[in-house]
Structures are given as C-alpha cells and as structure tokens.
Amino acid sequence: MTDVQTAVLEAARVLAPDVREITLRPDAPAPLTYQPGQWISLRLPVGEKPPLIRAYSMATPASQDGRLTLCFDRIEGGIGSEYLWTAEPGLAMEFSGPVGNFTLPETDSDLVFVAQHTGIVPFRAMLHLLATDPAFGRSGRRVHLVYGTKRQEDLVYHEELAAMSRRVSWLDYHPVVLEGAPLDTAATGSESDVLAAHAATWIPFVPMVCGVREFTLPTRSFFMEQLGFERRAVKVENYNGPAAR
Amino acid sequence: MAGTNPYISATLVEKPTQPYQITILFEDEPHTFTVDPNEIPYDRSGLPGSILDICEGHHIALEHTCGGVLACSTCHVIVREGLESCNEATDDELDQLEEAPGNTARSRLGCQCVPNGSRSVVIEVPLWNRNAVKETPHD
C-alpha cells in the first residue's frame, strides 16, 4: 500500500470566494521531497465508506521546513471539499504521495502554461522554482502564462503573479476573466481568446495545460489542430475524471 | 470557469443491464461476487460501474491515489477474462497505463474499465499492487 503519512493542518486562508489554501505540517522528521506539479493524496474521514481519497497539487516548491501548501475549490455538495473548507488548524490529517508526472519538462524551449481556476496551482509552484533558478533567468527562455477564471475575484495568486512578471523578464503573464469589466491587470475573454491571438507567435514552446477535463481537452485540441502539436507533446493535468455516457 | 467549451468530453460506456459475476484475484484466493446493475454506482470512485467502483462497493479497497479521476495508474488491474465485454480504453487511459509497472495488453485502469455485464469477468490485481489491496470491514 502506498505509505500513509500524517500531518497537522497548520494554517488556512481564503483566496477567493470559493477557493481556500491550506498548509499542512507533516509529522515525518524529514521534509517531503517532490517536484513542482506533483500532488499528494488526502485520505479524508468522510463519506459513506471513508476514507474518501482526493488528490491536491502542491502550490509551492518543496521547502526545507517540509510544509505542504495545497489549494482547492469548494464544490457545492462535494463531500471532500466541504470537509476541507471547514477544517480548522490543528486538525490531524492523513495523506500519501507525492506522486504525478505533470512536472517541468526537460527542454530548451519556452514554456506555455495554460490554467483555468485552481489549475493555476501546479504552475505557481513551478514559477516559484524557476524564479529562484539563476540559470533559468540567464537562459533567455520565456514562460507564457495564460490564466483564466470566471470573475476577477476568482483569480487566486494574481497579485503575486503580476508582481513576479514585473520582477523577472522571462514571465509573460496573461490573466483573463470571462465576466465583468476588466481592471488594468486583466483582460475580458477566455483562455482560448488569448491563445488564438498569441500562441502562434510563441512557437517553439512546450505547452502545459491544467484544470478540469472540460477545459484541458479542448485546449489540448487547440494546440493539436491549430498549431500542429502531437497529442502527447501537450502536457495535461486534469482535476476531474471523464464522465460516462 | 472561463472559456467557451464547444467540446463534450465523455467516455463511451455500455452499462450492464443484467447481473454478472466478477472475480477479483488477490491474496492468493479469488473473491467472487455478483454485480447488480441496479446498485451501480456503488461508490463515488471512478466511472460508475467501473472495476474500482465495484471493488469499493464490495469492501475491496483497490488503491486509487488520485481518487479515481484518471490522473495516476495506481488502480492498474489485468483483465484475465471478459476483456471483450469492457469499454474501450481511451488514449488518456493508455497514457496513464504506460506509467504502470508490468503493463500488459490486458491491462486497464480500475477506475475506467466498465464491463457491460454480457459475461463474467476475472480481474487480477498485479503482484506488485497486491499489498495495496485489502478487504475492508463489512457492515
């Protein structure tokens, strides 16, 4: 069985009307090592047949203090997310991992990150790692980040990402919101609008897409059909499973 | 959610209409039970009527680290009998299976493999996964 570890919920904060960030402090003496983009599997003591297994990406790179920062959206009626939404600091939790292959690719090309809603989480961890890598800063490579939500207030980590894009020359940040008048930092529209307008000019690059399947699959199709990428050349991380029909 | 989605993403599944037998091979002995279509879905893991769903509904805790959303390969199983009665694997499932140790031509992800009930099915939990499977307490 995948090794089950224990942790304590140390802190929590609300990032958006339906998005919460939690910080876990694992009980293990040695810090957990992982690559940005990987995730852990929480074993939640809820549901008809607990544990309810739910996977969450880390929002920060691995740190020496071993703390794990996770971010999730509240799903109405979702047993797991409701439990986590109301969880208080001090709560003991179980998890396994880290696991996952949605990590920074070995490439000399630029990167295009496309995120919707909490799909920004693994990219945030990757960006924080790249921002501390002097070699990446000197490489001349760029990261184009397209990040969309429904409303301006749903853009989590937006101020931080905007500040990073001003601080480092390699980050090209494209926040976009579907509804509402745009502020000076975000445009109105969709991720696909941004890609249609700019992606062809960014070639060559490695595309990475994260979000719910209803978003990631058509985005992957865009890269394949409009820009000629092979299906497997588009790295995709889905936050939900396929529906049956 | 932002963006306009003109696509529909769904896995084509033929759900069973009649009871059928399924056998799970692990712990050196077969665990056989009858799947009742009226009880599907048994749980909230994987596609309704999937091997993972059935296992969870029959107190067999098949590992599924990602929660059964096709984001890992820990629920890897080998369909020893009845593979022809199961839905076809999608490209995304095959991608994940490539990450699984001991991938075979009869390998499937438990969370995505849905038998249609036209015949009995025999499922082997790979040797390296057997210690990940346990029988959970019954009510």
Coordinates of N, CA, C and O in Angstrom, one line a residue, chain B residues 31-82:
Chain B
H31 N -11.9 -13.7 -5.1 CA -13.1 -13.2 -4.4 C -14.2 -12.9 -5.5 O -14.0 -12.1 -6.3
T32 N -15.2 -13.7 -5.4 CA -16.2 -13.7 -6.4 C -17.5 -13.1 -5.9 O -18.0 -13.5 -4.8
F33 N -18.2 -12.2 -6.6 CA -19.4 -11.7 -6.2 C -20.2 -11.3 -7.5 O -19.7 -11.2 -8.6
T34 N -21.5 -11.0 -7.2 CA -22.4 -10.7 -8.3 C -22.6 -9.2 -8.4 O -22.9 -8.6 -7.3
V35 N -22.5 -8.6 -9.6 CA -22.7 -7.2 -9.8 C -24.2 -7.0 -10.2 O -24.6 -7.6 -11.2
D36 N -24.9 -6.2 -9.4 CA -26.3 -5.9 -9.7 C -26.4 -4.6 -10.4 O -26.0 -3.6 -9.7
P37 N -26.8 -4.5 -11.6 CA -26.8 -3.2 -12.3 C -27.6 -2.1 -11.5 O -27.3 -0.9 -11.6
N38 N -28.6 -2.6 -10.8 CA -29.4 -1.6 -10.0 C -28.7 -1.0 -8.9 O -29.2 0.0 -8.3
E39 N -27.6 -1.5 -8.5 CA -26.8 -1.0 -7.4 C -25.7 0.0 -7.9 O -25.0 0.6 -7.1
I40 N -25.5 0.1 -9.1 CA -24.5 0.9 -9.7 C -25.0 2.4 -9.7 O -26.1 2.6 -10.2
P41 N -24.2 3.4 -9.3 CA -22.8 3.2 -8.8 C -22.8 2.8 -7.3 O -23.6 3.3 -6.6
Y42 N -21.8 2.0 -7.0 CA -21.7 1.6 -5.6 C -21.1 2.7 -4.8 O -21.4 2.8 -3.6
D43 N -20.1 3.4 -5.3 CA -19.3 4.3 -4.6 C -19.2 5.6 -5.3 O -19.9 5.9 -6.3
R44 N -18.2 6.4 -4.9 CA -18.0 7.7 -5.7 C -16.6 7.7 -6.3 O -16.1 8.7 -6.6
S45 N -16.1 6.5 -6.6 CA -14.8 6.4 -7.1 C -14.8 5.8 -8.5 O -15.3 4.8 -8.8
G46 N -14.2 6.6 -9.5 CA -14.1 6.1 -10.8 C -15.4 6.2 -11.6 O -16.4 6.7 -11.1
L47 N -15.4 5.7 -12.8 CA -16.6 5.7 -13.6 C -17.7 4.8 -12.9 O -17.3 3.8 -12.3
P48 N -19.0 5.2 -13.0 CA -20.0 4.3 -12.4 C -19.9 2.9 -13.1 O -19.9 2.8 -14.3
G49 N -19.9 1.9 -12.2 CA -19.8 0.5 -12.7 C -18.4 0.1 -13.1 O -18.2 -1.0 -13.6
S50 N -17.4 0.9 -12.8 CA -16.1 0.5 -13.1 C -15.6 -0.5 -12.1 O -16.2 -0.8 -11.1
I51 N -14.4 -1.2 -12.5 CA -13.9 -2.2 -11.6 C -13.6 -1.5 -10.2 O -13.9 -2.2 -9.2
L52 N -13.1 -0.3 -10.2 CA -12.9 0.4 -8.9 C -14.2 0.6 -8.1 O -14.2 0.3 -6.9
D53 N -15.2 1.1 -8.9 CA -16.5 1.3 -8.2 C -17.0 0.0 -7.6 O -17.5 0.0 -6.5
I54 N -16.9 -1.1 -8.4 CA -17.4 -2.4 -7.9 C -16.6 -2.9 -6.7 O -17.1 -3.4 -5.7
C55 N -15.2 -2.7 -6.8 CA -14.4 -3.2 -5.7 C -14.8 -2.4 -4.4 O -14.9 -3.0 -3.3
E56 N -14.9 -1.1 -4.5 CA -15.2 -0.3 -3.4 C -16.6 -0.7 -2.8 O -16.8 -0.7 -1.6
G57 N -17.5 -1.0 -3.7 CA -18.8 -1.5 -3.2 C -18.9 -2.8 -2.6 O -19.9 -3.2 -2.0
H58 N -17.8 -3.6 -2.8 CA -17.8 -4.9 -2.2 C -16.6 -5.1 -1.2 O -16.0 -6.2 -1.0
H59 N -16.3 -4.0 -0.6 CA -15.3 -4.0 0.5 C -13.9 -4.4 0.1 O -13.2 -5.0 0.9
I60 N -13.6 -4.2 -1.1 CA -12.2 -4.4 -1.6 C -11.6 -3.1 -1.9 O -12.0 -2.4 -2.9
A61 N -10.6 -2.7 -1.1 CA -10.0 -1.4 -1.2 C -8.9 -1.4 -2.2 O -7.7 -1.6 -1.9
L62 N -9.2 -1.2 -3.5 CA -8.2 -1.2 -4.5 C -7.6 0.2 -4.5 O -8.3 1.2 -4.4
E63 N -6.3 0.3 -4.5 CA -5.6 1.6 -4.4 C -6.0 2.5 -5.5 O -6.2 2.1 -6.7
H64 N -6.2 3.8 -5.2 CA -6.6 4.7 -6.2 C -6.2 6.1 -5.7 O -7.0 6.9 -5.3
T65 N -4.9 6.3 -5.8 CA -4.3 7.5 -5.2 C -4.9 8.8 -5.7 O -5.0 9.8 -4.9
C66 N -5.3 8.9 -6.9 CA -5.8 10.2 -7.4 C -7.3 10.4 -7.2 O -7.8 11.4 -7.5
G67 N -7.9 9.4 -6.5 CA -9.3 9.5 -6.2 C -10.2 8.9 -7.4 O -11.4 9.1 -7.4
G68 N -9.5 8.3 -8.3 CA -10.3 7.7 -9.4 C -10.7 8.6 -10.5 O -11.7 8.5 -11.1
V69 N -9.8 9.6 -10.8 CA -10.1 10.6 -11.8 C -9.1 10.5 -13.0 O -8.9 11.5 -13.7
L70 N -8.5 9.4 -13.2 CA -7.7 9.2 -14.4 C -6.4 10.1 -14.3 O -6.1 10.7 -15.3
A71 N -5.8 10.2 -13.2 CA -4.7 11.1 -13.1 C -3.4 10.3 -12.6 O -2.4 10.9 -12.3
C72 N -3.6 9.0 -12.4 CA -2.5 8.1 -12.0 C -2.7 6.7 -12.5 O -3.7 6.5 -13.2
S73 N -1.9 5.8 -12.1 CA -2.1 4.4 -12.6 C -2.1 3.4 -11.4 O -1.9 2.2 -11.6
T74 N -2.4 3.9 -10.2 CA -2.3 3.0 -9.1 C -3.4 2.0 -9.0 O -3.3 1.0 -8.3
C75 N -4.5 2.2 -9.8 CA -5.6 1.2 -9.8 C -5.4 0.2 -10.9 O -6.4 -0.4 -11.4
H76 N -4.2 0.1 -11.4 CA -3.9 -0.8 -12.5 C -4.4 -2.3 -12.2 O -4.0 -2.8 -11.2
V77 N -5.1 -2.8 -13.1 CA -5.6 -4.2 -13.0 C -5.4 -4.9 -14.3 O -5.2 -4.3 -15.4
I78 N -5.4 -6.2 -14.3 CA -5.3 -7.0 -15.5 C -6.6 -7.8 -15.7 O -7.0 -8.6 -14.8
V79 N -7.2 -7.6 -16.8 CA -8.5 -8.3 -17.1 C -8.2 -9.7 -17.7 O -7.9 -9.8 -18.9
R80 N -8.2 -10.7 -16.8 CA -7.8 -12.1 -17.3 C -8.9 -12.7 -18.2 O -8.6 -13.4 -19.1
E81 N -10.2 -12.4 -17.8 CA -11.3 -12.9 -18.6 C -12.3 -11.9 -18.7 O -12.6 -11.1 -17.8
G82 N -12.9 -11.8 -19.9 CA -14.0 -10.8 -20.1 C -13.6 -9.5 -20.6 O -14.4 -8.5 -20.6

